[in-house]
Short mmCIF file of C-alpha atoms and ligand atoms in Angstrom, two decimals:
data_model
loop_
_atom_site.label_atom_id
_atom_site.label_comp_id
_atom_site.label_asym_id
_atom_site.label_seq_id
_atom_site.Cartn_x
_atom_site.Cartn_y
_atom_site.Cartn_z
CA MET A 1 -4.15 -27.44 -14.36
CA LYS A 2 -0.97 -24.33 -15.40
CA ASP A 3 2.28 -25.20 -15.16
CA VAL A 4 3.15 -21.51 -13.23
CA VAL A 5 0.81 -18.55 -11.27
CA ILE A 6 2.37 -15.60 -10.52
CA VAL A 7 1.35 -13.25 -7.73
CA GLY A 8 2.31 -10.18 -7.63
CA GLY A 9 2.82 -7.38 -10.72
CA GLY A 10 5.74 -5.29 -9.60
CA ILE A 11 9.33 -5.35 -11.07
CA ALA A 12 10.42 -9.21 -9.93
CA GLY A 13 6.93 -10.95 -10.47
CA LEU A 14 6.95 -9.27 -14.37
CA ALA A 15 10.35 -10.21 -14.08
CA ALA A 16 9.12 -13.09 -13.95
CA ALA A 17 6.47 -13.73 -16.16
CA TRP A 18 8.21 -12.67 -18.70
CA ARG A 19 10.97 -15.04 -18.62
CA LEU A 20 8.81 -17.75 -18.43
CA ARG A 21 6.00 -16.02 -20.94
CA ASN A 22 6.18 -19.39 -23.13
CA ARG A 23 4.94 -21.70 -19.93
CA ASP A 24 0.92 -21.92 -19.44
CA MET A 25 1.37 -18.57 -17.16
CA VAL A 26 -0.60 -16.04 -15.59
CA LEU A 27 0.32 -12.94 -13.00
CA PHE A 28 -2.10 -11.78 -10.07
CA GLU A 29 -1.97 -8.43 -9.36
CA ALA A 30 -3.84 -6.18 -6.98
CA GLY A 31 -3.29 -3.49 -7.93
CA ASP A 32 -5.57 -1.13 -10.75
CA ARG A 33 -1.71 -1.24 -13.04
CA VAL A 34 1.38 -2.87 -12.84
CA GLY A 35 5.00 -2.09 -11.48
CA GLY A 36 4.64 -1.64 -7.46
CA ARG A 37 6.93 0.54 -6.76
CA ILE A 38 7.68 1.65 -10.24
CA ARG A 39 5.32 3.98 -11.08
CA SER A 40 6.18 7.51 -13.67
CA GLU A 41 3.48 8.63 -16.74
CA ARG A 42 4.77 10.61 -19.89
CA ARG A 43 4.02 14.31 -19.94
CA GLY A 44 5.84 15.17 -23.59
CA HIS A 45 9.40 15.01 -23.82
CA TYR A 46 9.38 14.00 -20.23
CA TRP A 47 8.40 12.08 -17.68
CA MET A 48 6.89 12.29 -14.04
CA ASN A 49 8.17 9.54 -11.47
CA TRP A 50 7.04 8.77 -8.34
CA GLY A 51 8.73 5.51 -7.35
CA GLY A 52 12.55 3.59 -7.94
CA HIS A 53 13.83 6.01 -10.68
CA VAL A 54 18.16 5.10 -11.37
CA TYR A 55 18.87 1.00 -12.52
CA ASP A 56 21.52 -1.10 -12.52
CA GLY A 57 23.81 -0.47 -15.51
CA ASN A 58 26.25 -3.38 -14.90
CA PRO A 59 25.80 -4.35 -18.62
CA ALA A 60 26.49 -8.32 -16.81
CA SER A 61 23.45 -7.92 -14.03
CA SER A 62 20.00 -8.90 -14.11
CA THR A 63 17.90 -5.91 -15.17
CA GLN A 64 20.10 -4.82 -18.35
CA TRP A 65 19.72 -8.73 -19.13
CA LEU A 66 15.98 -7.55 -18.50
CA LEU A 67 15.80 -4.06 -20.49
CA ASN A 68 17.32 -5.92 -23.15
CA ASP A 69 15.23 -8.95 -23.78
CA ALA A 70 12.03 -6.92 -23.44
CA GLY A 71 13.10 -4.12 -26.34
CA VAL A 72 13.61 -1.23 -23.82
CA GLU A 73 16.53 1.31 -23.77
CA SER A 74 18.14 2.26 -20.82
CA ARG A 75 20.78 4.91 -20.44
CA PRO A 76 23.54 6.02 -17.78
CA VAL A 77 22.06 9.32 -16.32
CA PRO A 78 23.53 12.26 -18.06
CA GLY A 79 26.14 15.52 -16.14
CA ASN A 80 26.35 15.80 -12.37
CA LEU A 81 24.85 12.69 -10.97
CA ALA A 82 24.90 15.06 -7.24
CA GLY A 83 24.52 18.40 -4.99
CA LEU A 84 23.62 20.04 -2.35
CA SER A 85 21.29 22.25 -1.15
CA MET A 86 22.70 23.41 2.67
CA ASN A 87 22.56 26.41 4.68
CA GLY A 88 21.78 28.70 2.14
CA ARG A 89 24.14 27.21 -0.63
CA LEU A 90 23.18 25.33 -3.89
CA LEU A 91 25.94 23.07 -4.89
CA LEU A 92 25.57 22.26 -8.84
CA SER A 93 29.13 20.08 -9.06
CA GLY A 94 32.43 18.86 -7.30
CA ARG A 95 32.70 15.68 -5.42
CA VAL A 96 30.65 15.23 -2.90
CA GLU A 97 33.95 14.51 -0.15
CA THR A 98 34.65 18.62 -1.51
CA PHE A 99 31.27 19.77 0.18
CA PRO A 100 31.46 20.05 4.11
CA PHE A 101 34.13 22.47 3.20
CA ARG A 102 31.76 24.49 0.47
CA VAL A 103 28.81 24.85 2.51
CA PRO A 104 29.02 27.75 5.61
CA MET A 105 29.14 25.57 8.25
CA SER A 106 31.03 26.30 11.79
CA TRP A 107 34.49 24.43 11.86
CA ARG A 108 32.80 22.31 14.98
CA ASP A 109 30.02 20.89 12.63
CA ARG A 110 33.48 20.49 9.72
CA ALA A 111 35.80 18.17 12.44
CA SER A 112 32.30 16.65 13.48
CA LEU A 113 32.04 15.82 9.56
CA ILE A 114 35.67 15.02 8.90
CA ARG A 115 36.50 12.32 11.79
CA ALA A 116 32.92 10.67 10.68
CA GLY A 117 33.83 10.90 7.41
CA ALA A 118 36.67 8.60 7.37
CA LYS A 119 35.53 6.30 9.57
CA VAL A 120 33.37 5.87 6.57
CA ARG A 121 35.63 5.99 4.20
CA LEU A 122 37.65 3.39 5.35
CA GLY A 123 34.16 1.90 6.08
CA VAL A 124 34.05 1.82 1.82
CA ALA A 125 36.90 0.92 0.88
CA ARG A 126 36.50 -1.88 2.68
CA TYR A 127 32.75 -3.45 1.96
CA GLY A 128 33.52 -1.70 -1.90
CA ARG A 129 36.11 -4.83 -1.60
CA LEU A 130 33.52 -7.31 -0.45
CA VAL A 131 31.28 -6.47 -2.14
CA LYS A 132 32.45 -7.48 -5.26
CA ARG A 133 31.84 -11.57 -6.46
CA ARG A 134 35.11 -13.60 -6.09
CA PRO A 135 36.32 -16.29 -9.33
CA GLY A 136 33.89 -18.91 -8.74
CA GLU A 137 31.79 -17.60 -5.74
CA ASP A 138 27.43 -18.14 -5.94
CA GLU A 139 25.97 -14.77 -5.56
CA ALA A 140 24.21 -15.97 -2.30
CA THR A 141 27.70 -16.54 -1.25
CA ARG A 142 28.33 -12.85 -2.56
CA GLN A 143 24.49 -11.69 -0.81
CA GLN A 144 25.15 -13.73 2.94
CA ARG A 145 29.43 -11.83 2.37
CA VAL A 146 26.81 -8.14 2.58
CA TYR A 147 24.31 -8.87 4.62
CA ASP A 148 27.47 -9.88 7.63
CA PHE A 149 29.27 -6.81 6.73
CA LYS A 150 28.65 -4.68 10.40
CA ASN A 151 25.77 -6.29 11.32
CA ASP A 152 25.74 -6.33 14.70
CA ILE A 153 25.41 -2.29 15.34
CA SER A 154 23.97 0.45 13.95
CA PHE A 155 25.07 2.85 11.86
CA ALA A 156 24.38 5.27 14.59
CA ASP A 157 26.29 3.20 16.63
CA TYR A 158 29.30 3.30 13.80
CA VAL A 159 29.73 6.81 13.52
CA GLY A 160 29.40 7.85 17.25
CA ASP A 161 27.88 11.63 18.36
CA LEU A 162 27.48 13.63 15.75
CA THR A 163 26.96 17.63 16.19
CA GLU A 164 23.55 19.23 14.73
CA ASP A 165 25.12 20.78 10.87
CA ALA A 166 27.04 17.24 10.75
CA GLU A 167 24.57 14.84 10.94
CA ALA A 168 22.10 16.65 8.51
CA LEU A 169 24.57 16.13 6.16
CA PHE A 170 25.20 12.64 6.81
CA LYS A 171 20.57 12.02 7.49
CA PRO A 172 20.07 12.92 3.97
CA THR A 173 22.09 10.05 2.58
CA VAL A 174 21.80 6.84 5.23
CA THR A 175 18.06 7.54 5.16
CA ARG A 176 17.57 6.88 2.03
CA SER A 177 17.91 3.73 1.90
CA SER A 178 14.05 4.74 3.84
CA ALA A 179 14.93 3.65 7.52
CA GLU A 180 16.67 5.92 10.41
CA MET A 181 20.76 6.10 11.39
CA HIS A 182 19.39 4.56 14.34
CA GLU A 183 17.96 1.48 12.60
CA ILE A 184 20.27 0.63 9.95
CA SER A 185 22.57 -1.64 10.21
CA ALA A 186 26.56 -0.22 10.15
CA GLY A 187 26.95 -1.86 7.22
CA ALA A 188 23.70 -1.40 4.95
CA GLY A 189 24.59 2.34 5.57
CA ILE A 190 27.85 2.10 4.77
CA GLY A 191 26.38 -0.03 1.68
CA TYR A 192 24.82 3.51 1.22
CA PHE A 193 27.39 5.30 1.28
CA ASN A 194 29.06 3.99 -1.26
CA LEU A 195 25.80 3.94 -3.74
CA VAL A 196 26.30 7.64 -3.37
CA TRP A 197 29.90 8.50 -3.62
CA ASN A 198 30.31 5.91 -6.40
CA LEU A 199 26.75 6.83 -8.07
CA GLY A 200 28.52 5.72 -11.40
CA ALA A 201 28.55 2.75 -11.07
CA GLY A 202 25.86 1.38 -8.79
CA LEU A 203 22.11 2.10 -10.07
CA SER A 204 23.26 4.92 -12.77
CA HIS A 205 21.30 4.27 -15.17
CA SER A 206 17.54 5.74 -15.70
CA ILE A 207 14.87 4.34 -18.35
CA VAL A 208 14.23 5.91 -21.95
CA GLY A 209 9.98 7.81 -21.47
CA GLY A 210 9.79 7.12 -17.85
CA PRO A 211 10.81 3.60 -15.84
CA SER A 212 6.81 2.11 -16.54
CA THR A 213 8.17 2.40 -20.21
CA LEU A 214 9.57 -2.07 -19.14
CA THR A 215 7.29 -2.28 -16.34
CA GLU A 216 3.98 -1.14 -19.05
CA GLY A 217 5.91 -2.96 -22.29
CA ILE A 218 6.10 -6.31 -20.74
CA ALA A 219 2.85 -5.89 -19.19
CA ALA A 220 1.27 -5.24 -22.56
CA ALA A 221 3.66 -8.22 -25.04
CA LEU A 222 2.18 -10.10 -22.24
CA GLY A 223 -1.34 -8.80 -22.71
CA ALA A 224 -4.80 -11.58 -20.77
CA ARG A 225 -2.25 -13.87 -18.83
CA VAL A 226 -1.79 -10.71 -16.55
CA GLN A 227 -4.42 -10.41 -14.94
CA LEU A 228 -5.59 -6.12 -12.85
CA GLY A 229 -7.99 -6.09 -9.46
CA ALA A 230 -7.23 -9.72 -8.50
CA ALA A 231 -5.70 -9.84 -5.16
CA VAL A 232 -4.37 -13.67 -3.78
CA GLN A 233 -5.72 -14.26 -0.64
CA GLU A 234 -4.25 -18.44 -0.28
CA VAL A 235 -1.53 -20.00 -1.64
CA VAL A 236 -1.48 -23.64 -0.39
CA HIS A 237 0.29 -26.74 -1.11
CA ARG A 238 -1.89 -29.78 -2.44
CA ARG A 239 1.04 -33.59 -3.09
CA ASN A 240 2.09 -31.70 -6.11
CA SER A 241 0.68 -28.83 -7.22
CA VAL A 242 -0.48 -26.34 -5.46
CA VAL A 243 -3.83 -24.02 -4.90
CA VAL A 244 -4.15 -20.06 -5.36
CA ARG A 245 -7.14 -18.25 -4.38
CA TYR A 246 -8.13 -15.06 -5.07
CA SER A 247 -10.69 -12.53 -5.62
CA GLN A 248 -11.59 -10.41 -9.01
CA GLY A 249 -14.30 -8.28 -9.67
CA GLY A 250 -15.97 -9.16 -6.43
CA ALA A 251 -16.17 -12.98 -6.86
CA GLY A 252 -13.82 -15.02 -5.20
CA HIS A 253 -11.92 -17.46 -7.85
CA GLU A 254 -9.45 -20.74 -7.16
CA VAL A 255 -6.77 -21.95 -10.32
CA HIS A 256 -4.13 -24.88 -9.11
CA ALA A 257 -1.09 -24.63 -10.63
CA ARG A 258 2.10 -26.85 -11.09
CA CYS A 259 4.68 -23.70 -9.33
CA VAL A 260 3.70 -20.18 -7.56
CA VAL A 261 5.85 -17.38 -7.82
CA LEU A 262 4.85 -15.16 -4.52
CA ALA A 263 6.90 -11.52 -5.92
CA THR A 264 4.57 -9.92 -3.28
CA PRO A 265 5.69 -8.16 -0.44
CA ALA A 266 7.50 -9.88 2.66
CA GLY A 267 4.20 -9.01 5.36
CA VAL A 268 1.71 -10.02 2.38
CA SER A 269 4.15 -13.09 1.19
CA ALA A 270 3.86 -14.25 5.40
CA ARG A 271 0.35 -14.01 5.54
CA ILE A 272 -0.92 -15.21 2.35
CA ALA A 273 1.37 -18.96 2.06
CA VAL A 274 -0.71 -19.99 4.63
CA ASP A 275 1.34 -23.49 4.78
CA LEU A 276 5.10 -22.36 4.22
CA ASP A 277 7.48 -23.85 6.65
CA ALA A 278 7.31 -21.92 9.44
CA GLU A 279 10.81 -20.86 10.11
CA VAL A 280 10.28 -18.96 5.80
CA LYS A 281 7.00 -17.53 6.99
CA ASP A 282 8.08 -16.25 10.58
CA ALA A 283 11.88 -14.35 8.80
CA LEU A 284 9.66 -13.47 6.67
CA ALA A 285 7.72 -11.05 8.81
CA GLN A 286 10.68 -10.18 10.66
CA VAL A 287 11.56 -8.19 7.15
CA ARG A 288 11.53 -4.28 7.87
CA TYR A 289 10.34 -1.59 6.13
CA GLY A 290 10.75 2.09 5.45
CA PRO A 291 8.16 4.42 4.92
CA PHE A 292 8.40 7.27 1.26
CA VAL A 293 6.38 10.36 0.69
CA SER A 294 7.19 11.96 -2.66
CA ALA A 295 6.29 14.00 -4.81
CA ALA A 296 6.21 14.73 -8.74
CA PHE A 297 6.54 18.11 -10.22
CA LEU A 298 6.80 19.40 -13.95
CA THR A 299 7.25 23.30 -14.83
CA ASP A 300 6.90 24.61 -18.42
CA GLU A 301 9.54 27.84 -17.78
CA ALA A 302 11.10 28.64 -21.17
CA GLY A 303 14.99 28.69 -20.34
CA PRO A 304 17.93 27.49 -19.18
CA CYS A 305 17.80 26.72 -15.51
CA PRO A 306 21.35 26.70 -13.40
CA TRP A 307 20.81 23.12 -11.94
CA ASP A 308 19.79 21.65 -15.77
CA GLY A 309 23.49 19.73 -15.61
CA THR A 310 22.42 17.86 -12.40
CA TYR A 311 21.03 14.59 -11.15
CA ALA A 312 20.52 14.64 -7.68
CA ILE A 313 20.39 17.03 -5.03
CA ALA A 314 20.49 16.57 -1.59
CA THR A 315 18.75 19.10 0.96
CA PRO A 316 18.64 18.88 4.62
CA LYS A 317 17.33 19.97 7.18
CA ARG A 318 13.96 20.56 4.10
CA SER A 319 10.75 18.52 3.91
CA PHE A 320 11.83 16.23 1.56
CA ASN A 321 16.17 14.94 1.78
CA VAL A 322 16.48 14.68 -1.80
CA VAL A 323 14.93 16.54 -5.59
CA LEU A 324 16.25 14.26 -8.52
CA ASN A 325 15.64 16.63 -11.99
CA MET A 326 14.13 13.83 -13.65
CA SER A 327 14.66 15.93 -16.90
CA ASN A 328 18.35 16.28 -16.84
CA ASN A 329 17.48 12.84 -18.87
CA VAL A 330 16.65 14.91 -21.55
CA HIS A 331 18.04 18.31 -21.54
CA GLY A 332 21.32 16.48 -20.90
CA HIS A 333 20.76 14.20 -24.14
CA SER A 334 19.24 17.59 -26.42
CA THR A 335 20.90 19.14 -28.83
CA ALA A 336 18.87 22.58 -27.82
CA ARG A 337 17.26 23.38 -24.22
CA LEU A 338 13.80 22.19 -24.34
CA PRO A 339 11.22 24.46 -22.59
CA GLY A 340 9.79 22.41 -18.95
CA SER A 341 11.52 20.66 -16.56
CA SER A 342 10.89 17.29 -14.40
CA PHE A 343 11.78 16.93 -10.72
CA MET A 344 10.72 14.46 -8.17
CA ALA A 345 10.96 14.80 -5.05
CA PHE A 346 11.08 12.04 -1.40
CA SER A 347 10.67 11.74 1.70
CA PRO A 348 12.04 9.08 3.54
CA ALA A 349 11.70 7.38 6.83
CA GLY A 350 10.80 9.25 10.20
CA LEU A 351 10.43 12.56 7.49
CA ALA A 352 7.76 10.38 5.97
CA ARG A 353 6.51 9.41 9.19
CA GLN A 354 5.26 12.49 9.38
CA LEU A 355 4.17 13.52 5.91
CA LEU A 356 1.81 10.77 5.57
CA GLU A 357 -0.15 12.06 8.52
CA GLN A 358 -1.12 15.49 6.33
CA ASP A 359 -2.95 15.46 3.20
CA ASP A 360 -2.31 15.57 -0.23
CA GLU A 361 -3.12 19.23 -0.95
CA THR A 362 -0.65 20.34 2.45
CA ILE A 363 1.50 18.11 1.65
CA LEU A 364 2.20 19.80 -2.31
CA LYS A 365 2.20 23.64 -0.26
CA THR A 366 5.06 22.34 2.22
CA TYR A 367 6.78 20.73 -0.68
CA LEU A 368 6.56 23.43 -3.14
CA ASP A 369 7.29 25.51 -0.55
CA ASP A 370 11.02 23.90 0.89
CA LEU A 371 11.36 23.65 -3.43
CA ASP A 372 11.22 27.62 -4.37
CA GLN A 373 14.02 28.05 -2.15
CA VAL A 374 16.62 25.27 -3.33
CA LEU A 375 15.88 25.52 -6.96
CA PRO A 376 14.33 29.15 -7.03
CA GLY A 377 11.62 30.22 -9.63
CA THR A 378 10.29 26.65 -9.82
CA ALA A 379 6.70 28.20 -7.89
CA SER A 380 6.28 30.36 -10.82
CA SER A 381 6.46 27.96 -13.57
CA LEU A 382 4.39 24.71 -11.88
CA VAL A 383 2.10 23.37 -14.30
CA GLU A 384 1.73 19.74 -12.42
CA ALA A 385 2.31 18.35 -8.74
CA GLU A 386 0.96 15.02 -7.45
CA VAL A 387 2.01 13.28 -4.25
CA ALA A 388 2.53 9.51 -4.02
CA ARG A 389 2.22 7.17 -0.91
CA TRP A 390 4.40 4.60 -0.03
CA PRO A 391 3.99 3.07 3.29
CA GLU A 392 6.40 0.35 2.18
CA GLY A 393 8.51 2.02 0.35
CA SER A 394 11.80 0.20 0.70
CA VAL A 395 13.02 -2.57 2.99
CA TYR A 396 16.34 -2.24 4.99
CA SER A 397 18.82 -3.95 6.36
CA PHE A 398 18.84 -3.78 10.55
CA PRO A 399 21.36 -5.66 12.86
CA GLY A 400 20.79 -8.99 13.46
CA ARG A 401 19.52 -8.81 8.97
CA ALA A 402 21.44 -11.58 8.04
CA ARG A 403 20.10 -14.21 10.37
CA LEU A 404 17.48 -14.32 8.11
CA GLN A 405 18.57 -14.47 4.76
CA PRO A 406 19.77 -18.93 4.51
CA VAL A 407 16.59 -18.93 5.81
CA LEU A 408 14.84 -17.26 3.36
CA THR A 409 16.54 -18.13 0.17
CA ARG A 410 16.10 -21.81 1.69
CA ARG A 411 13.69 -23.04 -1.40
CA ASP A 412 12.37 -27.23 -0.73
CA SER A 413 8.41 -26.09 -1.96
CA ARG A 414 6.94 -25.57 -4.97
CA VAL A 415 6.73 -21.94 -3.66
CA LEU A 416 9.49 -19.86 -4.68
CA LEU A 417 9.94 -16.50 -3.19
CA ALA A 418 10.63 -13.12 -5.24
CA GLY A 419 11.02 -9.54 -4.40
CA ASP A 420 13.57 -6.86 -3.82
CA TYR A 421 13.27 -7.74 -0.04
CA LEU A 422 15.74 -10.64 -0.70
CA GLY A 423 18.64 -9.11 -1.16
CA THR A 424 20.28 -5.79 -0.82
CA GLN A 425 20.40 -3.99 -4.18
CA TYR A 426 17.05 -2.79 -4.72
CA THR A 427 14.91 -3.45 -8.16
CA GLU A 428 18.66 -5.23 -9.13
CA THR A 429 17.36 -8.15 -6.13
CA ALA A 430 14.29 -7.69 -7.69
CA VAL A 431 14.69 -8.93 -10.69
CA TYR A 432 17.30 -10.97 -10.20
CA THR A 433 14.73 -13.07 -7.65
CA GLY A 434 12.38 -12.99 -10.23
CA LEU A 435 14.19 -14.46 -12.37
CA ALA A 436 15.65 -16.70 -10.64
CA ALA A 437 12.05 -18.10 -9.13
CA ALA A 438 11.05 -18.33 -13.25
CA ALA A 439 14.67 -20.72 -13.52
CA ALA A 440 13.07 -22.94 -10.18
CA ALA A 441 9.66 -23.17 -11.70
CA GLU A 442 11.02 -24.84 -15.01
CA SER A 443 13.17 -27.83 -13.18
CA THR A 444 10.03 -28.14 -11.53
CA LEU A 445 8.36 -28.04 -14.78
CA ASP A 446 10.66 -30.37 -16.21
CA ALA A 447 10.89 -32.64 -13.96
CA ASP A 448 7.53 -33.10 -13.43
CA ARG A 449 6.99 -34.49 -17.46
CA THR A 450 9.92 -36.35 -17.16
CA ALA A 451 8.27 -38.21 -13.14
CA ARG A 452 4.23 -38.58 -15.20
CA PRO A 453 4.44 -42.03 -16.74
CA ALA A 454 4.84 -42.57 -19.88
CA PRO A 455 1.80 -42.91 -22.78
CA PRO A 456 0.82 -46.42 -23.18
CA ALA A 457 3.10 -48.11 -26.88
CA SER A 458 0.09 -48.56 -29.16
C1 LIG B 501 10.22 6.58 -3.69
C2 LIG B 501 10.73 5.44 -4.54
C3 LIG B 501 11.67 5.02 -4.80
C4 LIG B 501 12.57 4.36 -5.21
N1 LIG B 501 13.79 4.27 -5.94
C5 LIG B 501 14.56 3.28 -6.37
C6 LIG B 501 15.88 3.21 -6.74
O1 LIG B 501 15.90 4.75 -7.90
N2 LIG B 501 16.04 2.49 -7.77
C7 LIG B 501 15.61 1.38 -6.73
O2 LIG B 501 16.30 0.24 -7.56
N3 LIG B 501 14.92 0.75 -5.86
C8 LIG B 501 14.22 2.22 -5.80
N4 LIG B 501 13.45 2.13 -5.37
C9 LIG B 501 13.00 0.49 -4.65
C10 LIG B 501 12.10 -0.43 -5.66
O3 LIG B 501 11.41 1.09 -6.61
C11 LIG B 501 12.34 -0.97 -5.38
O4 LIG B 501 13.13 -2.18 -4.71
C12 LIG B 501 10.69 -2.16 -6.12
O5 LIG B 501 10.40 -1.21 -7.08
C13 LIG B 501 10.14 -3.55 -5.54
O6 LIG B 501 9.88 -4.12 -6.86
P1 LIG B 501 9.50 -5.87 -6.12
O7 LIG B 501 8.98 -6.08 -7.78
O8 LIG B 501 10.30 -7.06 -5.07
O9 LIG B 501 7.71 -5.15 -5.61
P2 LIG B 501 6.73 -5.05 -5.63
O10 LIG B 501 6.94 -3.22 -6.42
O11 LIG B 501 6.26 -3.97 -4.37
O12 LIG B 501 5.79 -5.66 -5.86
C14 LIG B 501 5.01 -5.68 -5.47
C15 LIG B 501 3.95 -6.36 -6.16
O13 LIG B 501 2.47 -7.01 -5.33
C16 LIG B 501 1.14 -6.74 -5.46
N5 LIG B 501 0.48 -7.28 -3.88
C17 LIG B 501 0.48 -6.91 -3.11
N6 LIG B 501 -0.32 -7.72 -2.55
C18 LIG B 501 -1.06 -8.87 -3.74
C19 LIG B 501 -1.82 -10.12 -3.75
N7 LIG B 501 -2.50 -9.90 -2.57
N8 LIG B 501 -2.14 -10.14 -4.72
C20 LIG B 501 -2.07 -9.45 -5.62
N9 LIG B 501 -0.72 -9.11 -5.98
C21 LIG B 501 -0.57 -8.24 -4.70
C22 LIG B 501 1.66 -5.50 -5.46
O14 LIG B 501 0.75 -4.45 -5.47
C23 LIG B 501 2.80 -4.72 -6.30
O15 LIG B 501 2.84 -4.64 -7.40
C24 LIG B 501 12.18 3.33 -4.79
C25 LIG B 501 10.86 2.83 -4.29
C26 LIG B 501 10.50 4.17 -3.53
C27 LIG B 501 9.00 4.28 -3.31
#
């Protein structure tokens, strides 16, 4: 009998495994690599990136705890965090609030933007206050308050009618959540603006060497206790244990454990945890994910480029809605400008749905045409490009999501849930819930040990 079986080798499962590394533990990952929606690969000084790219920089965050404990370095993204390419103008610096006045657009569009922008700014100010933990408050209470914030209407209904260019400028920020403006709750849309307008305060750090340095580093340290190609089919409760049935190498296997950490996407968890509380299963099935398509590009230009110092460039009216200058993380910390660059472009929600129907070659061609118009010269210096498809790219909060939270976070069995869908902070939620599930498993193991009858006195 194992102490703990962890299902899923994304950052949530790996965080749990790291915390439980001194127990008799095994992690099953269905795929052929760890990391889940975190994926990067090194190329010389740079890394190509297809998934999660910026991480919580708050020293008190679970992410920073994990990075420090695992000995992986992260640092603030250098230079300008936000730029804009729209209507033929490329803005690489300045406050985002000034962008509507610096790109060519009609006064009608500007008026529409100013009206909606003022409303969102008020919302962001409120959100900024309510998102902070209050003295003596626990994380569950804080998280519930964030979900409750304007959870009765969609972001589209909250901002009201927008002109075409006003909508085009709003869209890249909101849809980075993976949902369209009519799908996401008003509170979550406002939360996204809070994230983008205050980038330095939230998801502001990059992982040196690329995000997979963390996930692959943890997996390497855990060795054979991380099993790849092990797809879990069923998790069933016994009286004081749990049975995990999985397939690996074409054969079926079974292992018994005192606890299971289920760090799989919500829909998978609902399916494999066959005898989980019916209300919890139902809530898991209601969690919503939106799609992403992303691509990584490596170039070999010899000299500096105008965008070297800018990290994220929003690109309304393109096939992707943001270009991320991954090499900014290298250029911003080097004394001499190294040759080459690395970019990531990604398309969420409706854009992704259209692209998911195309083959990789067509997606790359469409992306490159747009990339070359946004950052001229990129196509001629291209040395490598690859597409990634994420049908369940990210969770988003929809109107009504708040009422699922008390059910999803209920803890009354030996099967413990972890993953980004349990909160609103993406990788930070994944790490936090992975560590919390590990702590709950440790309490159960300790309680089991206390409950076991003492050996007879000799
Ligand atoms: C393009 C993109 C950009 C993003 N940008 C950011 C960002 O900048 N910052 C940020 O914080 N977040 C970002 N995110 C979101 C972030 O990547 C996720 O929130 C986070 O990685 C989720 O981690 P997780 O462990 O909860 O889930 P996952 O990473 O999905 O891990 C779940 C794991 O379970 C495995 N699995 C599934 N079924 C089974 C089974 N039956 N048996 C065994 N294993 C199974 C899967 O293969 C997977 O490895 C981005 C995501 C994408 C796709």
